[in-house]
Every structure is written in structure tokens, then in C-alpha cells.
PDB file of C-alpha atoms in Angstrom:
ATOM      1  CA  UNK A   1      10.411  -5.941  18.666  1.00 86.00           C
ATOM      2  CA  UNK A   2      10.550  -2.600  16.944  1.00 84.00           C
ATOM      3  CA  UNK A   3       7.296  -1.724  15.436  1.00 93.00           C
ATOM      4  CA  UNK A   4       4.703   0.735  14.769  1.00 97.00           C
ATOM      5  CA  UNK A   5       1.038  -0.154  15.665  1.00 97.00           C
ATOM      6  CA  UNK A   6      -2.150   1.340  14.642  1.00 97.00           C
ATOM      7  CA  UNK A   7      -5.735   0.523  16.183  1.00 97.00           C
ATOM      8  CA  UNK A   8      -8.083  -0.178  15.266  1.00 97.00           C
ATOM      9  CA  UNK A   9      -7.037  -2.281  12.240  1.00 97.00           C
ATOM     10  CA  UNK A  10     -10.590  -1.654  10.566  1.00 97.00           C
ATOM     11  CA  UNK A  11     -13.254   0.636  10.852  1.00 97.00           C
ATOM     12  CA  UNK A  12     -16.519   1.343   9.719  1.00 97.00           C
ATOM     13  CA  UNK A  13     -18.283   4.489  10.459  1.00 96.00           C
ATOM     14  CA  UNK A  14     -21.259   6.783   9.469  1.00 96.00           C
ATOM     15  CA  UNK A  15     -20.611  10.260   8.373  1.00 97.00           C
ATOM     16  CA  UNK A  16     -20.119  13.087  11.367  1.00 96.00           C
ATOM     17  CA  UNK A  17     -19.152  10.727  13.958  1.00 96.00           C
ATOM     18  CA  UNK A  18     -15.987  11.612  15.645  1.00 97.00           C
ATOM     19  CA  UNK A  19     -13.027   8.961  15.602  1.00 97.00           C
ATOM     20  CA  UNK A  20      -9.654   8.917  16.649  1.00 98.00           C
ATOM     21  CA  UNK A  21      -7.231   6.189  15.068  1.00 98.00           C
ATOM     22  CA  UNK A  22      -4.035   5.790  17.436  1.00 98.00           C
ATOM     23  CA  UNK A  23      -0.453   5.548  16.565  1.00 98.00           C
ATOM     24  CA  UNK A  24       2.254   4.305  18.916  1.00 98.00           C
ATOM     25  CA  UNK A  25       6.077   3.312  18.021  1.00 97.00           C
ATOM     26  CA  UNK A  26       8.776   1.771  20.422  1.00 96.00           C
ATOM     27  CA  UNK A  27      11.590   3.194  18.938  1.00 92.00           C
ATOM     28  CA  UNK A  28      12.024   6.444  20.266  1.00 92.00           C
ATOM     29  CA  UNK A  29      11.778   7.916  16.899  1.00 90.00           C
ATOM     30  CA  UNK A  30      11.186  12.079  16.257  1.00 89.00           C
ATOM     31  CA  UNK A  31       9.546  11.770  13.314  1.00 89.00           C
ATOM     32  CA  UNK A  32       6.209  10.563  13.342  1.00 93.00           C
ATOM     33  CA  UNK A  33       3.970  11.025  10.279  1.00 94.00           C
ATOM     34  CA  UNK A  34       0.288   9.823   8.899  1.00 96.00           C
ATOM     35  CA  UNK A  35      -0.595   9.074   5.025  1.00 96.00           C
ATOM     36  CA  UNK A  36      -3.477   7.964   3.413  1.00 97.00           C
ATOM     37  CA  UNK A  37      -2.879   5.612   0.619  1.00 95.00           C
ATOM     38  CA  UNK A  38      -6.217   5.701  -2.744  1.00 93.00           C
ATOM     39  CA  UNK A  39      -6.091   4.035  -5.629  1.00 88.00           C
ATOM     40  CA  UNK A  40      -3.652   5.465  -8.433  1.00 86.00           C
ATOM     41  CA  UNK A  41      -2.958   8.446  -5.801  1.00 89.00           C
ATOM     42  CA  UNK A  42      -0.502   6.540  -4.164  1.00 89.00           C
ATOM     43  CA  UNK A  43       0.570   7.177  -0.682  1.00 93.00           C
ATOM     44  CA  UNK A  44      -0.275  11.232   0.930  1.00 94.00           C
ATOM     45  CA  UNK A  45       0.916  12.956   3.770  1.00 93.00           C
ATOM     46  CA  UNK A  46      -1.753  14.101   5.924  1.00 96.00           C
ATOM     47  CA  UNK A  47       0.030  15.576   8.936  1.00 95.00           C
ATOM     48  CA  UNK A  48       3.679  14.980  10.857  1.00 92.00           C
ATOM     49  CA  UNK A  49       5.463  16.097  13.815  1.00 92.00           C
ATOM     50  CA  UNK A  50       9.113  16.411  14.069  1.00 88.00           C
ATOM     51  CA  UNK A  51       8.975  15.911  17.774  1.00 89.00           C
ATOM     52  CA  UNK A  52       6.535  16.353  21.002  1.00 94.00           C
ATOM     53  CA  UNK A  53       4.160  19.497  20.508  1.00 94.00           C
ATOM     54  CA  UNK A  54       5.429  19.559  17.098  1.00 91.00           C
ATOM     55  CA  UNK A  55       3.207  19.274  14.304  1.00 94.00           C
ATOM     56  CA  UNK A  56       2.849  20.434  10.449  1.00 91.00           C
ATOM     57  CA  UNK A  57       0.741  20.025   7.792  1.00 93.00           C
ATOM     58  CA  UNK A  58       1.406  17.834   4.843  1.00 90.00           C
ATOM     59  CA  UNK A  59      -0.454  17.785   1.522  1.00 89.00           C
ATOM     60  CA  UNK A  60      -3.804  16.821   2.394  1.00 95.00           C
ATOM     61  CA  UNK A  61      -5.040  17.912   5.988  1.00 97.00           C
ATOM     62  CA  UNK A  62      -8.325  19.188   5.424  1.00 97.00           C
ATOM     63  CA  UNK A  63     -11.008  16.835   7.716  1.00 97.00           C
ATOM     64  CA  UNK A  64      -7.896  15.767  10.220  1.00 98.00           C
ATOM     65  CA  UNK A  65      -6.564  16.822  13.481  1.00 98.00           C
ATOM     66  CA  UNK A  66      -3.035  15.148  14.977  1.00 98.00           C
ATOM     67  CA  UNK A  67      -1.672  15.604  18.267  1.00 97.00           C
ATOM     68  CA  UNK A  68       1.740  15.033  19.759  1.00 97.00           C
ATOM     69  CA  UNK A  69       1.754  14.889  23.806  1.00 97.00           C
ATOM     70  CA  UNK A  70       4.303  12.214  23.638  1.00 96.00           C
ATOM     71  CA  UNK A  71       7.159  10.993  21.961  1.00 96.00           C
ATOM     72  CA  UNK A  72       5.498   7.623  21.218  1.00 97.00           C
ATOM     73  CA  UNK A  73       1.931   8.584  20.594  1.00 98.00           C
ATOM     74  CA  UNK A  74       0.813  10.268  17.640  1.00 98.00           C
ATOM     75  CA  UNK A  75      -3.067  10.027  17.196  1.00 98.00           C
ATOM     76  CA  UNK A  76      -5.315  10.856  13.590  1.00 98.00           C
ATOM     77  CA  UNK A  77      -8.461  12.428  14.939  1.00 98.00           C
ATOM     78  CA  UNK A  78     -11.510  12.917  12.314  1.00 97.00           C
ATOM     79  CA  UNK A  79     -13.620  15.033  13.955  1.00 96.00           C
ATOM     80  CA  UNK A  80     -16.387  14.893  11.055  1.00 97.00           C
ATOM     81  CA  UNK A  81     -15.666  11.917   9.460  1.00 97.00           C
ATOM     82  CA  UNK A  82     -17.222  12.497   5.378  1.00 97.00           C
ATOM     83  CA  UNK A  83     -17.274   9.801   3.208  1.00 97.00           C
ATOM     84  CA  UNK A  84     -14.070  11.484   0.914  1.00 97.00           C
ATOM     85  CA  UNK A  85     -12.452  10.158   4.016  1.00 98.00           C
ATOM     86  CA  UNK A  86     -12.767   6.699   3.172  1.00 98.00           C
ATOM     87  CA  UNK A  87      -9.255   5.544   2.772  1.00 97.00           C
ATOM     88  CA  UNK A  88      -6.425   3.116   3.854  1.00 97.00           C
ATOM     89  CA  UNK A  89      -4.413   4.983   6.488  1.00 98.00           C
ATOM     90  CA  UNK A  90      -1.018   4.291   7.358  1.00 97.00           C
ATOM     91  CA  UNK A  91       1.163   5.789  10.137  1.00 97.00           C
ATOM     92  CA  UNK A  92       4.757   5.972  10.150  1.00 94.00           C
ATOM     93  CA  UNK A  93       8.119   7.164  12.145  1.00 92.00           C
ATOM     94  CA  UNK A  94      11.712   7.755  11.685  1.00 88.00           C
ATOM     95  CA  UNK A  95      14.558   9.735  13.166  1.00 81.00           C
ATOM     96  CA  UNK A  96      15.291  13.076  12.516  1.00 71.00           C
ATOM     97  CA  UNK A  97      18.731  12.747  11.866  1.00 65.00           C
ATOM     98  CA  UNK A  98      20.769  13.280   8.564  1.00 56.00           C
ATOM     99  CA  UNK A  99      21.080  10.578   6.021  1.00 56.00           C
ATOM    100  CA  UNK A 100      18.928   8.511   8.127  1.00 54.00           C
ATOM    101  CA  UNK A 101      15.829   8.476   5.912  1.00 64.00           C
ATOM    102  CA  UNK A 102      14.124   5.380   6.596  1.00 79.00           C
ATOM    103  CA  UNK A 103      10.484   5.529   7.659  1.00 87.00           C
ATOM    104  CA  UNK A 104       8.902   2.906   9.596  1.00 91.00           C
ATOM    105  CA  UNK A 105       5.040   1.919   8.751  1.00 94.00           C
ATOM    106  CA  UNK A 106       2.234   0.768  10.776  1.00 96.00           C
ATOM    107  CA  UNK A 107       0.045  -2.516   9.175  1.00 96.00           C
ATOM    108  CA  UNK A 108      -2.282   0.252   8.250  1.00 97.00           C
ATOM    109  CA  UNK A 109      -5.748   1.338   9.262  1.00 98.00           C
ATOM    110  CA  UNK A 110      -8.618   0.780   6.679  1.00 97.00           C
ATOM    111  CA  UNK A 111     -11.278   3.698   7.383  1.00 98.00           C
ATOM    112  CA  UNK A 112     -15.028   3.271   5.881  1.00 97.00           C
ATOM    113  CA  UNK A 113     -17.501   6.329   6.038  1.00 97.00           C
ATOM    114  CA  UNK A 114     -20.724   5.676   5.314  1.00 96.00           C
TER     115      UNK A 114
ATOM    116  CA  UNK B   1       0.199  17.871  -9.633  1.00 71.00           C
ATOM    117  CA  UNK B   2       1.954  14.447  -9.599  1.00 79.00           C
ATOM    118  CA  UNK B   3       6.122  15.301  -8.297  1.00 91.00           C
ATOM    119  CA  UNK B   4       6.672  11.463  -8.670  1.00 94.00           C
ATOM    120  CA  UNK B   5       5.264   9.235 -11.182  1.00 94.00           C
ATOM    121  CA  UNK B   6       5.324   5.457 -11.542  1.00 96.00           C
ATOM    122  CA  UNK B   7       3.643   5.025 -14.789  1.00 92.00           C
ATOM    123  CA  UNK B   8       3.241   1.096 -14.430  1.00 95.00           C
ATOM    124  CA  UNK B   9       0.694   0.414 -12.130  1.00 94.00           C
ATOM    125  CA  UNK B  10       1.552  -3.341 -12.761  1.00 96.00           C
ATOM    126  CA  UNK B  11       4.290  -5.651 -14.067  1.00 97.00           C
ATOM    127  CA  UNK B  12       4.704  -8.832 -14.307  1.00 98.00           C
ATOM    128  CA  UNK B  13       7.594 -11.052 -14.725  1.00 98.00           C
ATOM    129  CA  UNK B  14       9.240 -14.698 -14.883  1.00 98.00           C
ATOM    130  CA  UNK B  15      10.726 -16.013 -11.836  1.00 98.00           C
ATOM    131  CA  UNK B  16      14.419 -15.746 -12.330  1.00 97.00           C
ATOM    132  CA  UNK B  17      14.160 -13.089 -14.620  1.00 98.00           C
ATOM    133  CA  UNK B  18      14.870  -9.556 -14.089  1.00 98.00           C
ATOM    134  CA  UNK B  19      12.809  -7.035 -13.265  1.00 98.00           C
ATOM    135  CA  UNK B  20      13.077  -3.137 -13.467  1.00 98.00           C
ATOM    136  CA  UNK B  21      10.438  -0.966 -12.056  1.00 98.00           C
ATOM    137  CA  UNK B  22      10.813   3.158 -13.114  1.00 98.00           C
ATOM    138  CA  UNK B  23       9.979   6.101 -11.199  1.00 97.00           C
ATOM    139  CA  UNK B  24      10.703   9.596 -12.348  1.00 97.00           C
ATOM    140  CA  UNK B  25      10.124  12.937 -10.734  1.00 96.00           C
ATOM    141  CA  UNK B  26       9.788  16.435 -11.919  1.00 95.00           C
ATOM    142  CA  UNK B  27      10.977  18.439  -8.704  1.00 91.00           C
ATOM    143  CA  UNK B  28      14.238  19.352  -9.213  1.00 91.00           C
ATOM    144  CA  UNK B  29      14.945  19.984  -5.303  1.00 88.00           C
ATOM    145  CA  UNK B  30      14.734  16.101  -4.707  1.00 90.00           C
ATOM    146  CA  UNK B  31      17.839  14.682  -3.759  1.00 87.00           C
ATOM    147  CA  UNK B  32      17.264  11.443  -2.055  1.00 89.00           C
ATOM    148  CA  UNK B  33      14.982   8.773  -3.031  1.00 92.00           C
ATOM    149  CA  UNK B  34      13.965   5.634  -1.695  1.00 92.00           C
ATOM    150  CA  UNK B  35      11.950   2.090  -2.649  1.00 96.00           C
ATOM    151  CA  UNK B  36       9.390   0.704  -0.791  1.00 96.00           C
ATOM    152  CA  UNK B  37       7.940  -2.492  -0.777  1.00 97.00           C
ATOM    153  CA  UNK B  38       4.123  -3.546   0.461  1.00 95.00           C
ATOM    154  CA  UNK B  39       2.626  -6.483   0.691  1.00 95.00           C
ATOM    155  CA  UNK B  40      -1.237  -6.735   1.320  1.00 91.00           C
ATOM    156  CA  UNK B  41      -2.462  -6.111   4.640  1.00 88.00           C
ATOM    157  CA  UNK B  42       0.794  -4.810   5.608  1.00 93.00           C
ATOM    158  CA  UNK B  43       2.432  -1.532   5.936  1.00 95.00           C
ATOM    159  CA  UNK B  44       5.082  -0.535   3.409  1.00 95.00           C
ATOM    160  CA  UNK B  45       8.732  -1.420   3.713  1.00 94.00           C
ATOM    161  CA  UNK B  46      11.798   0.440   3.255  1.00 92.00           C
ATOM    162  CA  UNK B  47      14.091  -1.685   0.992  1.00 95.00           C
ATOM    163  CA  UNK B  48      16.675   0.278  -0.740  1.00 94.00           C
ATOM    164  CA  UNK B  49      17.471   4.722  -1.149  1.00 91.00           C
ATOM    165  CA  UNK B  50      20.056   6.009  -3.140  1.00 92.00           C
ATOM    166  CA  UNK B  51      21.124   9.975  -2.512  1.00 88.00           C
ATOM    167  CA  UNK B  52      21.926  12.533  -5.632  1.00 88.00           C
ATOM    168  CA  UNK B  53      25.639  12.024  -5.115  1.00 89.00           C
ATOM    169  CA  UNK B  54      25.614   8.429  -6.431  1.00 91.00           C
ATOM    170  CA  UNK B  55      24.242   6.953  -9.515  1.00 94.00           C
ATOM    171  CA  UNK B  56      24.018   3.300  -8.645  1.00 96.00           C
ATOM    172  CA  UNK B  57      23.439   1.690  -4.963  1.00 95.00           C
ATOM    173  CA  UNK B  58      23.622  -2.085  -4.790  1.00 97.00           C
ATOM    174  CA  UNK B  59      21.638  -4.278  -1.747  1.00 95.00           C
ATOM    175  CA  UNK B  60      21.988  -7.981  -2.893  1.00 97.00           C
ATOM    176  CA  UNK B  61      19.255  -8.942  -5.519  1.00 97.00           C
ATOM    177  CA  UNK B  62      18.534  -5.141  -5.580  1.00 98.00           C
ATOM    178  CA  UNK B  63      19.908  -2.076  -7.738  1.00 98.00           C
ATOM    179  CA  UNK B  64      18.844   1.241  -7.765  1.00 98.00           C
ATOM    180  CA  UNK B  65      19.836   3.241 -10.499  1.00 98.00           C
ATOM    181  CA  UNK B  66      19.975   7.357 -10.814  1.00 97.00           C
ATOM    182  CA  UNK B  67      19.520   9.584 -13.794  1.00 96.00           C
ATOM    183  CA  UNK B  68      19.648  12.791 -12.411  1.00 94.00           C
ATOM    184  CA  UNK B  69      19.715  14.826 -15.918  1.00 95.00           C
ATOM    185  CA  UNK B  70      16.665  12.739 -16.579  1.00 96.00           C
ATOM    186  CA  UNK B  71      15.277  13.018 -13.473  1.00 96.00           C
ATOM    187  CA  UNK B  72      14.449   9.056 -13.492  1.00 97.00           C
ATOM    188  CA  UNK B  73      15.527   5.906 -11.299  1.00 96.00           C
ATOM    189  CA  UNK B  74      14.991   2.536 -11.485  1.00 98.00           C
ATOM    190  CA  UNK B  75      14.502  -0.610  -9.463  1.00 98.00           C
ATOM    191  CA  UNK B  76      16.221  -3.932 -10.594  1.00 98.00           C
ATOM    192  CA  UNK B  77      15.825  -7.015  -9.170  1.00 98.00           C
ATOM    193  CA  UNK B  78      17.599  -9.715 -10.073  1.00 97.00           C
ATOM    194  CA  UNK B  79      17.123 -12.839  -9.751  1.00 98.00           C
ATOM    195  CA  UNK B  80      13.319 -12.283  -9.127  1.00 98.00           C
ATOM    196  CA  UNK B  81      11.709 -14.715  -6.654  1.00 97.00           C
ATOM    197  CA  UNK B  82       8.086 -14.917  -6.205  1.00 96.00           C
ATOM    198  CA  UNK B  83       8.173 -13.795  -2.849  1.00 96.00           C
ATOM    199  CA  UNK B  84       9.280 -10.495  -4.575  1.00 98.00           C
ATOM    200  CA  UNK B  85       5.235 -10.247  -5.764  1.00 98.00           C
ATOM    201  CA  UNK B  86       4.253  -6.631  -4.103  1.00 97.00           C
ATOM    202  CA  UNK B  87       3.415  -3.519  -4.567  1.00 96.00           C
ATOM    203  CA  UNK B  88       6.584  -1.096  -5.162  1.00 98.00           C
ATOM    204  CA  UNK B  89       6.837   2.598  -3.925  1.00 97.00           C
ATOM    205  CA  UNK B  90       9.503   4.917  -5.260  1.00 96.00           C
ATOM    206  CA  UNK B  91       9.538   7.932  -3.148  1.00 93.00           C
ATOM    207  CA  UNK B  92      11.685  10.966  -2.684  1.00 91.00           C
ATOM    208  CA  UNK B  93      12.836  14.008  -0.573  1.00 87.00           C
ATOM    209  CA  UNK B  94      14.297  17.423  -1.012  1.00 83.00           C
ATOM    210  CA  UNK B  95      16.847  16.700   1.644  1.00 68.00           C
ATOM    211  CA  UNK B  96      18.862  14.087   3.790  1.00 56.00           C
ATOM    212  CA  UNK B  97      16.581  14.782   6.918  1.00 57.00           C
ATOM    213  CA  UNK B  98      13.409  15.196   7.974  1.00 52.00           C
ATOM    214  CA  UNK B  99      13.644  19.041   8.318  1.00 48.00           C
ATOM    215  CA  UNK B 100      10.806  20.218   6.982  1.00 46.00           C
ATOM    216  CA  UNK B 101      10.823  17.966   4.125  1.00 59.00           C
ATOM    217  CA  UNK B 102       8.717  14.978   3.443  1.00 76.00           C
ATOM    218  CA  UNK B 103       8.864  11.967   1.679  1.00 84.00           C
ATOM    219  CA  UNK B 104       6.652  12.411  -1.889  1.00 90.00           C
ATOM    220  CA  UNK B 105       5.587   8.845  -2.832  1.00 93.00           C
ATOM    221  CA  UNK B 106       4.753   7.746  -6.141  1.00 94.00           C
ATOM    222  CA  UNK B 107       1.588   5.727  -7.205  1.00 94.00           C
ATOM    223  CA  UNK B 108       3.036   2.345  -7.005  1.00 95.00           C
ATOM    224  CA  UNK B 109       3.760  -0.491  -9.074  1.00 97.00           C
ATOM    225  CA  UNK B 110       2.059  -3.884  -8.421  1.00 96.00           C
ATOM    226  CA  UNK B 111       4.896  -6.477  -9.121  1.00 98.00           C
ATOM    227  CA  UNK B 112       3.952 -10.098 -10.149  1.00 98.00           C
ATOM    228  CA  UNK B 113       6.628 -12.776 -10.535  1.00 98.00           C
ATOM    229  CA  UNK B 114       5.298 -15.426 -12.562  1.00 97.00           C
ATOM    230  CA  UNK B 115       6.581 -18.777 -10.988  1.00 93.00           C
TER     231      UNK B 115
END
């Protein structure tokens, strides 16, 4: 089945305690990207990569770190988790080709920092 | 600054009715735009996109429309089900690809169909 998965599903933390929230998708997609989703903010890119070592900030990276060794991995790292960062995080992949727009979402990750 | 605005955060509507949910954007780069659909505890769904060259894009119970002059779209679904109770997404990019453009998502519209 093609999917994206996230782990862990939830997580609570306290403040300054690294985590890393994991990202893998079966489809052998370029595009892999992360969001956080607030209320009334709607959905925000964090980071993406358009393919392996490839990586670019979205609109709100500040407090994240990604990394793209592989094609099918694409992990969030908080290195200094604050409690700003509490939020619902959702990965998500697609390909890179034209007219093919459709992005793929994880079930989501929801992120407490105390 | 807000480049796509849903300004319904919720609607709510008879089953077998229609409903329309609006989106409209201020960036006039956008050129493609998309709906998604969520469901709690789930991630969002890609259910329907319509690109700049087209005005109207039909997928069964679901239209998009395009105003480009107005810089507005619309969701219609029709007839609405109650399974069609979710949060809707209307998001949109500055390009066909995945360049180095990004999809800019609105703030969602929580859809209730009243059975």
C-alpha cells in the first residue's frame, strides 16, 4: 500500500530535549516536505527537499533541522524543542514532475512541549 | 501575511444539499490550486486541483471553480453526503511542479453535513 508514515504518532516532551520525528514514504517520490498545521494558521511549510541531499527552507524553519540521506527518509529534528513548538505536524511527498501536483500526507504527528 | 484565505472556518449544510466552500488568494504568481480534504486524526487528502488555464474542473460530486480576475475559487459539492463532514484545504502554487515552489495552504474550512 502506498503511504506515508510518521512516528511517533504522539509526543510529549519538556522544553530543550532533543527529538527527532521520522518520515518514510514507499513511493519513490522526490518531493518530500514537513508542515505544521495551528489553529486558524492553517497548514505551514517548515522545510522540503526536492531530492536526496536536497533540502530548502519553507516559511517557518526557525527551531527545525531536516535531513535527506535517502530517497525514502526524511526526518524533522528539534534540537531545542520550546514550547512555540507545540503543534500538529504533518509530513508529506510527491513527485517532482510537471502537472503532477498531488502531495501525499502522513496521519500526522501531534508534538507537546512542556 | 495570509497569500490564501478561507474566511469560513466552518459551514454547515443539509445532506443532499449543496455546498460551496471559497478560497481566494492575493499572489498573483499562483497558477495551480488544489482542495484538500482532512478528517480527524488523519492526514489531509488531495481531492480535486484545477490549473489557471481552465475555469471549471469537474470530479463526480465535486466542482472546482476559477475566477482568476478575482483571484477566487470555489469548492462545490453536490449532492453532499455526511461522510463529506471534514475539514477543507484550498491550497495553491506558483507553478505546475515542485521547482522551487510550494504549496501555500489556506486556513481551512470545517464542513458539517447535517444528516
Amino acid at each position: 500500500e502506498a503511504q506515508v508514515t510518521q512516528n511517533p504518532r504522539y509526543l510529549i516532551t519538556v522544553t530543550g530535549k532533543k527529538l527527532t520525528v521520522t518520515c518514510s514514504q514507499n513511493m519513490n517520490h522526490e518531493y518530500m516536505s514537513w508542515y505544521r498545521q495551528d489553529p486558524g494558521l492553517g497548514l505551514r511549510q517548515i522545510y522540503y527537499s526536492m531530492n536526496v541531499e536536497v533540502t530548502d527552507k519553507g516559511d517557518v524553519p526557525e527551531g527545525y533541522k531536516v535531513s535527506r540521506k535517502e530517497k525514502r527518509n526524511f526526518p524533522l529534528i528539534l534540537e531545542s524543542p520550546s514550547p512555540n513548538q507545540t503543534s500538529l505536524y504533518f509530513c508529506a511527498s510527491a513527485n517532482a514532475g510537471v502537472g503532477d501536483n498531488e502531495q501525499f500526507f502522513g496521519p500526522g504527528t501531534r508534538l507537546t512541549v512542556l | 501575511d495570509q497569500q490564501v484565505k478561507q474566511n469560513s472556518p466552518s459551514l454547515s449544510v443539509q445532506e443532499g444539499r449543496i455546498s460551496i466552500l471559497n478560497c481566494d488568494y492575493t499572489n498573483s504568481m499562483f497558477d495551480y490550486f488544489l482542495w484538500y480534504k482532512k478528517y480527524p486524526a488523519e492526514g489531509p487528502t488531495f481531492l480535486i486541483s484545477i490549473s489557471s488555464i481552465k475555469d471549471k474542473n469537474e470530479d463526480g460530486r465535486f466542482t472546482v471553480f476559477l475566477n482568476k480576475s478575482a483571484k477566487h475559487l470555489s469548492l462545490h459539492i453536490v449532492p453532499s453526503q455526511p461522510g463529506d463532514s471534514a475539514v477543507y484545504f484550498c491550497a495553491a502554487s506558483a507553478s505546475g511542479n515542485f521547482g522551487n515552489e510550494k504549496l501555500t495552504f489556506g486556513t481551512g474550512t470545517r464542513l458539517t453535513i447535517i444528516p
